Coordinates of N, CA and C and ligand atoms in Angstrom, one line a residue:
M108 N 43.8 -74.7 -60.0 CA 44.1 -74.4 -61.4 C 45.2 -75.3 -61.9
I109 N 45.0 -75.8 -63.1 CA 46.0 -76.7 -63.7 C 46.8 -75.8 -64.7
T110 N 48.1 -76.0 -64.6 CA 49.1 -75.3 -65.5 C 49.6 -76.3 -66.6
F111 N 49.4 -75.9 -67.9 CA 50.0 -76.6 -69.0 C 51.3 -75.9 -69.4
D112 N 52.4 -76.5 -69.4 CA 53.6 -76.0 -69.9 C 54.0 -76.7 -71.1
I113 N 54.0 -76.1 -72.3 CA 54.3 -76.8 -73.5 C 55.7 -76.4 -74.0
I114 N 56.5 -77.4 -74.3 CA 57.9 -77.1 -74.8 C 57.9 -77.5 -76.3
T115 N 58.2 -76.6 -77.1 CA 58.1 -76.8 -78.6 C 59.1 -75.9 -79.3
I116 N 59.4 -76.3 -80.5 CA 60.3 -75.4 -81.3 C 59.4 -74.5 -82.2
F117 N 58.1 -74.7 -82.2 CA 57.2 -73.9 -83.0 C 56.1 -73.3 -82.1
P118 N 56.5 -72.4 -81.2 CA 55.5 -71.8 -80.3 C 54.3 -71.1 -81.0
E119 N 54.6 -70.5 -82.2 CA 53.5 -69.8 -82.9 C 52.4 -70.7 -83.3
M120 N 52.7 -72.0 -83.5 CA 51.6 -72.9 -83.9 C 50.5 -73.0 -82.8
L121 N 50.9 -72.7 -81.6 CA 49.9 -72.8 -80.5 C 49.3 -71.4 -80.1
S122 N 49.9 -70.3 -80.6 CA 49.5 -69.0 -80.0 C 48.1 -68.6 -80.3
S123 N 47.6 -68.9 -81.6 CA 46.2 -68.5 -81.9 C 45.3 -69.4 -81.1
Y124 N 45.6 -70.7 -81.1 CA 44.7 -71.7 -80.4 C 44.4 -71.3 -79.0
I125 N 45.4 -70.8 -78.2 CA 45.2 -70.6 -76.8 C 44.5 -69.2 -76.6
K126 N 44.3 -68.4 -77.7 CA 43.7 -67.2 -77.5 C 42.2 -67.2 -77.9
E127 N 41.7 -68.4 -78.3 CA 40.3 -68.5 -78.8 C 39.4 -69.2 -77.9
S128 N 38.1 -68.9 -78.0 CA 37.0 -69.7 -77.5 C 37.1 -70.0 -76.0
L129 N 36.6 -71.2 -75.7 CA 36.5 -71.6 -74.3 C 37.9 -71.7 -73.6
I130 N 38.9 -72.0 -74.4 CA 40.2 -72.2 -73.8 C 40.7 -70.8 -73.3
S131 N 40.4 -69.8 -74.1 CA 40.8 -68.4 -73.7 C 40.0 -68.0 -72.5
R132 N 38.7 -68.3 -72.5 CA 37.8 -68.0 -71.3 C 38.3 -68.7 -70.1
A133 N 38.7 -69.9 -70.2 CA 39.1 -70.7 -69.0 C 40.4 -70.1 -68.4
Q134 N 41.2 -69.5 -69.3 CA 42.4 -68.9 -68.7 C 42.1 -67.6 -68.0
K135 N 41.1 -66.9 -68.6 CA 40.7 -65.6 -68.0 C 40.1 -65.9 -66.6
K136 N 39.3 -67.0 -66.6 CA 38.7 -67.3 -65.3 C 39.6 -68.0 -64.3
K137 N 40.9 -68.1 -64.7 CA 41.9 -68.8 -63.9 C 41.6 -70.2 -63.5
L138 N 41.0 -70.9 -64.4 CA 40.7 -72.3 -64.2 C 41.9 -73.2 -64.8
I139 N 42.5 -72.6 -65.9 CA 43.7 -73.3 -66.4 C 44.7 -72.2 -66.8
K140 N 46.0 -72.6 -66.9 CA 47.0 -71.6 -67.4 C 47.8 -72.4 -68.5
I141 N 48.0 -71.7 -69.6 CA 48.8 -72.3 -70.7 C 50.0 -71.5 -70.9
N142 N 51.2 -72.1 -70.8 CA 52.4 -71.4 -71.1 C 53.1 -72.1 -72.2
V143 N 53.4 -71.4 -73.3 CA 54.1 -72.0 -74.4 C 55.6 -71.6 -74.4
H144 N 56.5 -72.5 -74.4 CA 57.9 -72.2 -74.2 C 58.7 -72.7 -75.5
N145 N 59.5 -71.8 -76.0 CA 60.4 -72.1 -77.1 C 61.6 -72.8 -76.6
L146 N 61.8 -74.1 -77.0 CA 62.9 -74.9 -76.6 C 64.2 -74.2 -76.8
R147 N 64.3 -73.3 -77.8 CA 65.6 -72.7 -78.2 C 66.1 -71.7 -77.1
K148 N 65.2 -71.4 -76.2 CA 65.5 -70.5 -75.0 C 66.6 -71.2 -74.2
W149 N 66.6 -72.6 -74.2 CA 67.5 -73.3 -73.3 C 68.7 -73.8 -74.1
T150 N 69.1 -73.1 -75.2 CA 70.3 -73.4 -75.9 C 71.3 -72.3 -75.7
H151 N 72.6 -72.6 -75.9 CA 73.6 -71.6 -75.6 C 74.5 -71.2 -76.8
D152 N 74.3 -71.9 -77.9 CA 75.2 -71.5 -79.1 C 74.5 -70.4 -79.9
N153 N 75.2 -69.8 -80.8 CA 74.7 -68.7 -81.6 C 73.5 -69.2 -82.5
H154 N 73.5 -70.4 -83.0 CA 72.5 -70.9 -83.8 C 71.3 -71.4 -83.1
Q155 N 71.4 -71.4 -81.8 CA 70.3 -72.0 -80.9 C 69.9 -73.4 -81.4
T156 N 70.9 -74.2 -81.4 CA 70.7 -75.6 -82.0 C 69.9 -76.5 -81.0
V157 N 68.9 -77.1 -81.5 CA 68.1 -78.0 -80.7 C 68.1 -79.4 -81.2
D158 N 68.7 -79.6 -82.4 CA 68.7 -81.0 -83.0 C 70.1 -81.4 -83.5
D159 N 70.3 -82.7 -83.7 CA 71.6 -83.1 -84.2 C 71.3 -84.4 -85.0
R160 N 72.4 -84.9 -85.7 CA 72.2 -86.1 -86.5 C 72.1 -87.3 -85.6
P161 N 71.4 -88.4 -86.0 CA 71.2 -89.6 -85.2 C 72.5 -90.4 -85.2
F162 N 72.9 -90.9 -84.1 CA 73.9 -91.9 -84.1 C 73.4 -93.2 -84.8
G163 N 74.4 -93.8 -85.6 CA 74.0 -95.0 -86.3 C 73.3 -94.7 -87.6
G164 N 73.1 -93.4 -87.9 CA 72.4 -93.0 -89.2 C 70.9 -93.1 -89.1
G165 N 70.3 -92.4 -90.1 CA 68.8 -92.4 -90.1 C 68.3 -91.3 -91.0
L166 N 67.0 -91.3 -91.1 CA 66.3 -90.3 -92.0 C 66.6 -88.9 -91.7
G167 N 66.3 -88.5 -90.5 CA 66.3 -87.0 -90.2 C 67.1 -86.7 -88.9
M168 N 66.9 -85.5 -88.4 CA 67.5 -85.0 -87.2 C 66.8 -85.4 -86.0
V169 N 67.5 -85.4 -84.8 CA 66.9 -85.8 -83.6 C 67.0 -84.6 -82.6
I170 N 65.9 -84.4 -81.8 CA 65.9 -83.3 -80.8 C 66.9 -83.7 -79.7
K171 N 67.8 -82.8 -79.3 CA 68.8 -83.1 -78.3 C 68.3 -83.2 -76.9
I172 N 69.0 -83.9 -76.0 CA 68.5 -84.0 -74.7 C 68.8 -82.8 -73.8
E173 N 70.0 -82.1 -74.0 CA 70.4 -81.0 -73.1 C 69.3 -79.9 -73.0
P174 N 68.8 -79.3 -74.1 CA 67.8 -78.2 -73.9 C 66.6 -78.7 -73.3
V175 N 66.2 -80.0 -73.6 CA 64.9 -80.5 -73.0 C 65.1 -80.7 -71.5
Y176 N 66.3 -81.2 -71.1 CA 66.5 -81.4 -69.7 C 66.5 -80.1 -68.9
K177 N 67.1 -79.0 -69.5 CA 67.2 -77.7 -68.8 C 65.8 -77.1 -68.8
A178 N 65.0 -77.3 -69.9 CA 63.6 -76.7 -69.9 C 62.8 -77.3 -68.8
V179 N 62.8 -78.6 -68.7 CA 62.0 -79.3 -67.7 C 62.4 -79.0 -66.3
Q180 N 63.7 -78.9 -66.1 CA 64.2 -78.6 -64.7 C 63.7 -77.2 -64.3
F181 N 63.8 -76.2 -65.3 CA 63.3 -74.9 -65.1 C 61.8 -74.8 -64.8
L182 N 61.1 -75.5 -65.6 CA 59.6 -75.5 -65.4 C 59.1 -76.1 -64.1
K183 N 59.9 -77.2 -63.7 CA 59.5 -77.8 -62.4 C 59.9 -76.9 -61.3
S184 N 61.0 -76.2 -61.4 CA 61.5 -75.4 -60.2 C 60.7 -74.1 -60.1
K185 N 60.2 -73.6 -61.2 CA 59.4 -72.4 -61.3 C 58.4 -72.2 -60.1
F186 N 57.7 -73.3 -59.9 CA 56.7 -73.3 -58.8 C 57.3 -73.2 -57.5
K187 N 58.4 -74.0 -57.3 CA 59.1 -73.9 -56.0 C 59.5 -72.5 -55.7
N188 N 60.1 -71.8 -56.7 CA 60.5 -70.5 -56.5 C 59.4 -69.5 -56.1
Q189 N 58.2 -69.8 -56.6 CA 57.1 -69.0 -56.3 C 56.4 -69.4 -54.9
N190 N 57.0 -70.3 -54.2 CA 56.5 -70.8 -53.0 C 55.1 -71.5 -53.1
V191 N 54.9 -72.0 -54.3 CA 53.6 -72.7 -54.5 C 53.8 -74.1 -54.1
K192 N 52.9 -74.6 -53.3 CA 53.1 -76.0 -52.8 C 52.5 -76.9 -54.0
L193 N 53.4 -77.5 -54.8 CA 53.0 -78.2 -55.9 C 53.0 -79.7 -55.6
K194 N 51.8 -80.3 -55.6 CA 51.8 -81.7 -55.3 C 51.8 -82.6 -56.5
K195 N 51.1 -82.3 -57.5 CA 50.9 -83.2 -58.6 C 51.4 -82.7 -59.9
T196 N 52.5 -83.2 -60.4 CA 53.0 -82.7 -61.7 C 53.4 -83.9 -62.5
K197 N 53.3 -83.8 -63.9 CA 53.7 -84.9 -64.8 C 54.4 -84.3 -66.0
V198 N 55.4 -85.0 -66.4 CA 56.1 -84.6 -67.7 C 55.7 -85.7 -68.7
I199 N 55.1 -85.2 -69.8 CA 54.6 -86.0 -70.9 C 55.4 -85.8 -72.2
L200 N 55.9 -86.9 -72.7 CA 56.6 -86.8 -74.0 C 55.6 -87.4 -75.1
F201 N 55.4 -86.6 -76.1 CA 54.6 -87.1 -77.2 C 55.4 -88.0 -78.2
T202 N 54.9 -89.2 -78.4 CA 55.5 -90.1 -79.4 C 54.4 -91.1 -79.9
P203 N 54.4 -91.4 -81.2 CA 53.4 -92.4 -81.7 C 53.6 -93.8 -81.0
R204 N 54.7 -94.0 -80.3 CA 54.9 -95.3 -79.6 C 54.4 -95.2 -78.2
G205 N 53.8 -94.1 -77.8 CA 53.4 -94.0 -76.4 C 52.0 -94.6 -76.1
K206 N 51.6 -94.5 -74.8 CA 50.3 -95.0 -74.4 C 49.2 -94.2 -75.1
K207 N 48.2 -94.9 -75.6 CA 47.2 -94.2 -76.3 C 46.3 -93.3 -75.4
F208 N 46.2 -92.0 -75.8 CA 45.4 -91.0 -75.1 C 44.0 -91.4 -75.2
N209 N 43.2 -91.4 -74.1 CA 41.8 -91.6 -74.2 C 41.1 -90.8 -73.1
Q210 N 39.8 -91.0 -73.0 CA 39.0 -90.2 -72.1 C 39.4 -90.4 -70.6
K211 N 39.7 -91.7 -70.3 CA 40.1 -92.0 -68.9 C 41.4 -91.3 -68.6
M212 N 42.3 -91.3 -69.5 CA 43.6 -90.6 -69.3 C 43.4 -89.1 -69.1
A213 N 42.5 -88.6 -69.9 CA 42.2 -87.1 -69.8 C 41.6 -86.9 -68.4
H214 N 40.7 -87.7 -67.9 CA 40.1 -87.6 -66.6 C 41.2 -87.6 -65.5
D215 N 42.1 -88.6 -65.6 CA 43.1 -88.7 -64.6 C 44.1 -87.5 -64.6
L216 N 44.4 -87.1 -65.8 CA 45.3 -85.9 -65.9 C 44.7 -84.6 -65.5
S217 N 43.4 -84.5 -65.5 CA 42.7 -83.3 -65.1 C 42.8 -83.0 -63.6
K218 N 43.3 -84.0 -62.9 CA 43.4 -83.9 -61.4 C 44.8 -83.3 -61.0
L219 N 45.6 -83.1 -62.0 CA 47.0 -82.7 -61.7 C 47.1 -81.1 -61.5
D220 N 48.2 -80.7 -61.0 CA 48.4 -79.2 -60.8 C 49.2 -78.7 -62.0
Q221 N 50.1 -79.5 -62.6 CA 51.0 -79.0 -63.7 C 51.2 -80.2 -64.6
I222 N 51.1 -79.9 -65.9 CA 51.5 -80.9 -66.9 C 52.5 -80.3 -67.8
I223 N 53.7 -80.9 -68.0 CA 54.7 -80.4 -68.9 C 54.7 -81.3 -70.1
F224 N 54.3 -80.7 -71.3 CA 54.3 -81.4 -72.5 C 55.6 -81.2 -73.3
I225 N 56.2 -82.3 -73.7 CA 57.4 -82.1 -74.6 C 56.9 -82.5 -76.0
C226 N 57.0 -81.5 -77.0 CA 56.6 -81.8 -78.3 C 57.8 -82.1 -79.2
G227 N 57.8 -83.3 -79.7 CA 58.9 -83.7 -80.6 C 58.8 -83.2 -82.0
R228 N 59.8 -83.2 -82.8 CA 59.8 -82.8 -84.2 C 60.8 -83.7 -84.9
Y229 N 60.9 -83.5 -86.2 CA 61.9 -84.3 -87.0 C 61.7 -85.8 -86.8
E230 N 62.9 -86.5 -86.6 CA 62.8 -87.9 -86.4 C 62.5 -88.3 -85.0
G231 N 62.2 -87.3 -84.1 CA 61.8 -87.6 -82.7 C 62.8 -87.0 -81.8
V232 N 62.8 -87.5 -80.6 CA 63.5 -86.9 -79.4 C 64.5 -88.0 -78.9
D233 N 65.7 -87.5 -78.6 CA 66.7 -88.5 -78.0 C 66.0 -89.4 -77.0
E234 N 66.2 -90.7 -77.1 CA 65.4 -91.7 -76.3 C 65.6 -91.5 -74.8
R235 N 66.8 -90.9 -74.4 CA 67.0 -90.7 -73.0 C 66.0 -89.7 -72.3
V236 N 65.3 -88.9 -73.2 CA 64.3 -88.1 -72.6 C 63.1 -88.9 -72.1
A237 N 62.8 -90.0 -73.0 CA 61.7 -90.9 -72.6 C 62.1 -91.7 -71.3
Q238 N 63.4 -92.1 -71.3 CA 63.8 -93.0 -70.3 C 64.1 -92.3 -68.9
K239 N 64.6 -91.1 -69.0 CA 65.1 -90.4 -67.7 C 64.3 -89.2 -67.3
I240 N 63.6 -88.5 -68.3 CA 63.0 -87.2 -68.0 C 61.5 -87.3 -67.9
A241 N 60.9 -88.0 -68.9 CA 59.4 -88.0 -69.0 C 58.9 -89.0 -68.0
D242 N 57.7 -88.7 -67.5 CA 56.9 -89.6 -66.6 C 56.1 -90.6 -67.5
M243 N 55.7 -90.1 -68.6 CA 54.8 -90.8 -69.5 C 55.1 -90.5 -70.9
E244 N 54.9 -91.5 -71.8 CA 55.0 -91.3 -73.2 C 53.6 -91.5 -73.7
V245 N 53.1 -90.5 -74.5 CA 51.7 -90.5 -74.9 C 51.6 -90.3 -76.4
S246 N 50.7 -91.2 -77.0 CA 50.3 -91.1 -78.4 C 48.9 -90.7 -78.5
I247 N 48.5 -89.8 -79.5 CA 47.1 -89.5 -79.7 C 46.4 -90.4 -80.7
G248 N 47.2 -91.4 -81.3 CA 46.5 -92.3 -82.2 C 47.6 -93.0 -83.1
D249 N 47.2 -94.0 -83.7 CA 48.1 -94.8 -84.5 C 48.4 -94.2 -85.9
Y250 N 49.0 -93.1 -85.9 CA 49.4 -92.5 -87.2 C 50.6 -91.6 -86.8
D251 N 51.5 -91.3 -87.8 CA 52.7 -90.5 -87.5 C 52.4 -89.1 -88.0
L252 N 52.5 -88.2 -87.0 CA 52.4 -86.7 -87.3 C 53.8 -86.1 -87.5
M253 N 53.8 -84.8 -87.8 CA 55.1 -84.2 -88.0 C 55.7 -83.6 -86.6
G254 N 54.8 -83.5 -85.7 CA 55.2 -82.9 -84.4 C 54.2 -83.1 -83.3
G255 N 54.6 -82.7 -82.1 CA 53.8 -82.9 -80.9 C 52.9 -81.8 -80.6
E256 N 52.8 -80.7 -81.5 CA 52.0 -79.6 -81.2 C 50.5 -79.9 -81.2
L257 N 50.1 -80.6 -82.3 CA 48.7 -80.9 -82.4 C 48.3 -81.9 -81.2
P258 N 49.1 -82.9 -80.9 CA 48.8 -83.7 -79.7 C 48.7 -82.9 -78.5
A259 N 49.5 -81.9 -78.3 CA 49.4 -81.0 -77.1 C 48.0 -80.3 -77.0
M260 N 47.6 -79.8 -78.2 CA 46.3 -79.1 -78.3 C 45.1 -80.1 -78.0
V261 N 45.3 -81.3 -78.6 CA 44.2 -82.3 -78.3 C 44.1 -82.6 -76.9
C262 N 45.2 -82.8 -76.2 CA 45.2 -83.2 -74.8 C 44.7 -82.1 -73.9
I263 N 45.1 -80.8 -74.2 CA 44.7 -79.7 -73.4 C 43.2 -79.5 -73.5
E264 N 42.7 -79.7 -74.7 CA 41.2 -79.5 -74.9 C 40.4 -80.6 -74.2
A265 N 40.9 -81.9 -74.3 CA 40.1 -83.0 -73.7 C 40.2 -82.9 -72.2
I266 N 41.4 -82.4 -71.7 CA 41.6 -82.3 -70.2 C 40.8 -81.1 -69.7
S267 N 40.9 -80.0 -70.3 CA 40.3 -78.7 -69.8 C 38.8 -78.8 -69.7
R268 N 38.2 -79.4 -70.7 CA 36.7 -79.5 -70.6 C 36.2 -80.3 -69.5
L269 N 37.1 -81.0 -68.8 CA 36.6 -81.8 -67.6 C 36.8 -81.0 -66.3
I270 N 37.4 -79.8 -66.5 CA 37.6 -79.0 -65.2 C 36.4 -78.2 -64.9
P271 N 35.8 -78.4 -63.7 CA 34.6 -77.7 -63.4 C 34.7 -76.2 -63.7
G272 N 33.7 -75.7 -64.4 CA 33.6 -74.3 -64.7 C 34.0 -74.0 -66.1
V273 N 34.8 -74.8 -66.8 CA 35.3 -74.5 -68.1 C 34.1 -74.5 -69.1
L274 N 33.3 -75.5 -69.0 CA 32.1 -75.6 -69.9 C 30.9 -74.8 -69.5
G275 N 31.0 -74.3 -68.3 CA 29.8 -73.5 -67.8 C 28.9 -74.3 -66.9
K276 N 28.1 -75.3 -67.4 CA 27.1 -75.9 -66.6 C 27.7 -77.1 -65.9
E277 N 28.2 -76.9 -64.6 CA 28.9 -77.9 -63.9 C 28.1 -79.1 -63.6
A278 N 26.9 -78.9 -63.2 CA 26.0 -80.1 -62.8 C 25.8 -81.0 -64.0
L279 N 25.6 -80.4 -65.2 CA 25.4 -81.2 -66.4 C 26.6 -82.0 -66.8
L280 N 27.8 -81.4 -66.5 CA 29.0 -82.0 -66.8 C 29.2 -83.3 -65.9
K281 N 28.9 -83.1 -64.6 CA 29.0 -84.2 -63.7 C 28.2 -85.4 -64.1
E282 N 27.0 -85.1 -64.6 CA 26.0 -86.2 -65.0 C 26.6 -87.0 -66.2
R283 N 27.5 -86.4 -67.0 CA 28.0 -87.1 -68.1 C 29.3 -87.9 -67.9
I284 N 29.9 -87.7 -66.7 CA 31.1 -88.4 -66.4 C 30.8 -89.7 -65.6
T285 N 31.3 -90.8 -66.1 CA 31.0 -92.1 -65.4 C 31.9 -92.3 -64.3
K286 N 31.6 -93.3 -63.4 CA 32.5 -93.6 -62.3 C 33.9 -93.9 -62.6
T287 N 34.1 -94.5 -63.8 CA 35.4 -94.9 -64.2 C 36.2 -93.8 -65.0
G288 N 35.6 -92.6 -65.1 CA 36.2 -91.5 -65.8 C 35.9 -91.5 -67.3
G289 N 34.9 -92.3 -67.7 CA 34.4 -92.2 -69.1 C 33.5 -91.0 -69.3
F290 N 33.1 -90.7 -70.5 CA 32.2 -89.6 -70.8 C 31.1 -90.1 -71.7
I291 N 29.9 -89.7 -71.3 CA 28.7 -90.2 -72.1 C 28.4 -89.2 -73.2
E292 N 28.4 -89.7 -74.4 CA 28.0 -88.8 -75.6 C 26.7 -89.4 -76.2
Y293 N 25.9 -88.5 -76.7 CA 24.7 -89.0 -77.4 C 24.3 -87.9 -78.5
A294 N 23.4 -88.4 -79.3 CA 23.0 -87.5 -80.5 C 22.2 -86.3 -79.9
Q295 N 22.4 -85.1 -80.6 CA 21.8 -83.9 -80.2 C 21.0 -83.3 -81.4
Y296 N 20.0 -82.6 -81.1 CA 19.2 -82.0 -82.2 C 18.8 -80.5 -81.7
T297 N 18.6 -79.7 -82.7 CA 18.1 -78.3 -82.4 C 17.1 -77.9 -83.4
R298 N 16.5 -76.7 -83.3 CA 15.5 -76.2 -84.2 C 16.0 -76.2 -85.7
P299 N 15.2 -76.5 -86.7 CA 13.8 -76.7 -86.6 C 13.4 -78.2 -86.3
E300 N 12.2 -78.3 -85.8 CA 11.8 -79.7 -85.4 C 11.7 -80.6 -86.7
V301 N 11.3 -80.0 -87.8 CA 11.2 -80.7 -89.1 C 12.0 -79.9 -90.1
F302 N 13.0 -80.6 -90.7 CA 13.8 -79.9 -91.8 C 13.4 -80.6 -93.1
S303 N 13.0 -79.7 -94.1 CA 12.6 -80.3 -95.4 C 13.5 -79.8 -96.5
P304 N 14.5 -80.6 -96.8 CA 15.5 -80.2 -97.9 C 14.8 -80.1 -99.2
K305 N 13.8 -81.0 -99.4 CA 13.0 -81.0 -100.7 C 11.6 -81.1 -100.4
K306 N 10.7 -80.8 -101.3 CA 9.3 -81.0 -101.1 C 9.0 -82.5 -100.9
G307 N 8.3 -82.8 -99.9 CA 7.9 -84.2 -99.6 C 8.9 -84.9 -98.7
I308 N 10.0 -84.3 -98.5 CA 11.0 -85.0 -97.6 C 11.1 -84.2 -96.3
N309 N 10.9 -85.0 -95.2 CA 10.9 -84.4 -93.9 C 11.8 -85.1 -92.9
W310 N 12.8 -84.4 -92.5 CA 13.8 -85.0 -91.5 C 13.4 -84.5 -90.1
K311 N 12.9 -85.4 -89.3 CA 12.3 -85.0 -88.0 C 13.2 -85.2 -86.8
V312 N 13.0 -84.4 -85.8 CA 13.6 -84.7 -84.5 C 12.8 -85.8 -83.8
P313 N 13.5 -86.7 -83.1 CA 12.7 -87.8 -82.3 C 11.7 -87.1 -81.4
K314 N 10.5 -87.6 -81.5 CA 9.4 -87.1 -80.7 C 9.6 -86.9 -79.3
V315 N 10.3 -87.9 -78.7 CA 10.5 -88.0 -77.2 C 11.2 -86.7 -76.8
L316 N 12.1 -86.2 -77.6 CA 12.9 -85.0 -77.2 C 12.0 -83.7 -77.1
L317 N 10.9 -83.8 -77.7 CA 10.0 -82.6 -77.7 C 8.9 -82.8 -76.7
S318 N 8.9 -84.0 -76.0 CA 7.7 -84.3 -75.2 C 7.7 -83.6 -73.8
G319 N 8.9 -83.1 -73.4 CA 8.9 -82.5 -72.1 C 8.9 -83.5 -70.9
D320 N 8.9 -84.8 -71.3 CA 8.9 -85.9 -70.2 C 10.3 -86.2 -69.9
H321 N 10.8 -85.6 -68.8 CA 12.3 -85.7 -68.5 C 12.7 -87.2 -68.3
K322 N 11.9 -88.0 -67.7 CA 12.2 -89.4 -67.4 C 12.5 -90.1 -68.8
K323 N 11.5 -89.9 -69.7 CA 11.6 -90.6 -71.0 C 12.8 -90.0 -71.8
I324 N 13.1 -88.7 -71.6 CA 14.2 -88.1 -72.3 C 15.5 -88.8 -71.8
E325 N 15.6 -88.9 -70.5 CA 16.8 -89.5 -69.9 C 17.0 -90.9 -70.4
E326 N 15.9 -91.7 -70.5 CA 15.9 -93.1 -71.0 C 16.4 -93.1 -72.4
W327 N 15.9 -92.2 -73.2 CA 16.3 -92.1 -74.6 C 17.8 -91.8 -74.8
K328 N 18.3 -90.9 -73.9 CA 19.7 -90.5 -74.0 C 20.6 -91.7 -73.6
K329 N 20.1 -92.5 -72.6 CA 20.9 -93.7 -72.2 C 20.9 -94.7 -73.3
E330 N 19.7 -94.9 -73.9 CA 19.6 -95.9 -75.0 C 20.5 -95.5 -76.2
H331 N 20.5 -94.2 -76.5 CA 21.2 -93.8 -77.7 C 22.6 -93.2 -77.4
G332 N 23.0 -93.3 -76.2 CA 24.3 -92.8 -75.8 C 25.4 -93.8 -76.0
K333 N 26.7 -93.3 -75.9 CA 27.8 -94.1 -76.0 C 28.8 -93.6 -74.9
V334 N 29.4 -94.5 -74.2 CA 30.4 -94.1 -73.2 C 31.8 -94.1 -73.9
I335 N 32.4 -92.9 -73.9 CA 33.7 -92.8 -74.5 C 34.7 -93.0 -73.4
E336 N 35.6 -94.0 -73.5 CA 36.5 -94.3 -72.4 C 38.0 -94.3 -72.9
Ligands
LIG690 N1 60.4 -91.5 -84.5 C1 59.6 -90.8 -83.5 C2 59.2 -91.8 -82.5 O1 59.1 -93.0 -82.7 O2 58.8 -91.3 -81.4 C3 58.5 -90.1 -84.2 C4 58.8 -88.9 -84.9 S1 57.5 -87.9 -85.5 C5 57.8 -87.7 -87.2 C6 57.8 -86.3 -84.8 C7 57.2 -86.0 -83.5 O3 55.8 -85.9 -83.7 C8 57.3 -87.0 -82.4 O4 58.5 -86.9 -81.7 C9 56.1 -86.8 -81.6 O5 56.4 -85.7 -80.6 C10 55.1 -86.3 -82.6 N2 54.1 -87.3 -82.9 C11 54.0 -87.9 -84.1 N3 52.9 -88.7 -84.2 C12 52.4 -88.7 -82.9 C13 51.3 -89.3 -82.3 N4 50.5 -90.2 -83.0 N5 51.0 -89.0 -81.0 C14 51.7 -88.2 -80.3 N6 52.8 -87.5 -80.9 C15 53.1 -87.8 -82.1

């Protein structure tokens, strides 16, 4: 089972997501575990301060290193305290300057036991978190978001669907994963075989998919597929 520990100052943003659909079912089946942690839990002042002004000036506030350090220490040690032999864990900091998340990275991360995601906010996170605490800096694309919560959901979804049992049909999942960790995607159709939005206009499903000839169907899928890497 893979455990996702998400450190955020907006835990509510994730709460409905983790209760829905296949992600919820995967947790019930104990294939994945998602824990959402409020960073403010690791503060000690009355205001539960998690941010401060940037040295040298700047646009907005910066997430402080102390609560992040304490949160990560706690989440790493949690397994040791439970006597769980934890072999593979990674701490990931979300930043638009990070390594681009892709299918291959999702595939590699799906082999881990625990992933701790640090979601930034405001002007970002004290750079020492990237330098001294995180194992990896990850970006989900070349655009600037307001926080790391959506990136956490994107990564959890892409990683979880690679875990055998999460999507249901394990054998079919295996067929779609390439040797290098890529994923084969192709066009899909369902009933009706012919859709007529207007008289005289017929949008048809490719004949080969209705033929029942498995060899030809496989060839069609290969021809029309794309490997996502
Ligand atoms: N100045 C920060 C930096 O260079 O890392 C970015 C600040 S951004 C406004 C606030 C937070 O949103 C970041 O700390 C990061 O956690 C998250 N974020 C924004 N865009 C992202 C992206 N493309 N991929 C991953 N995380 C992103």
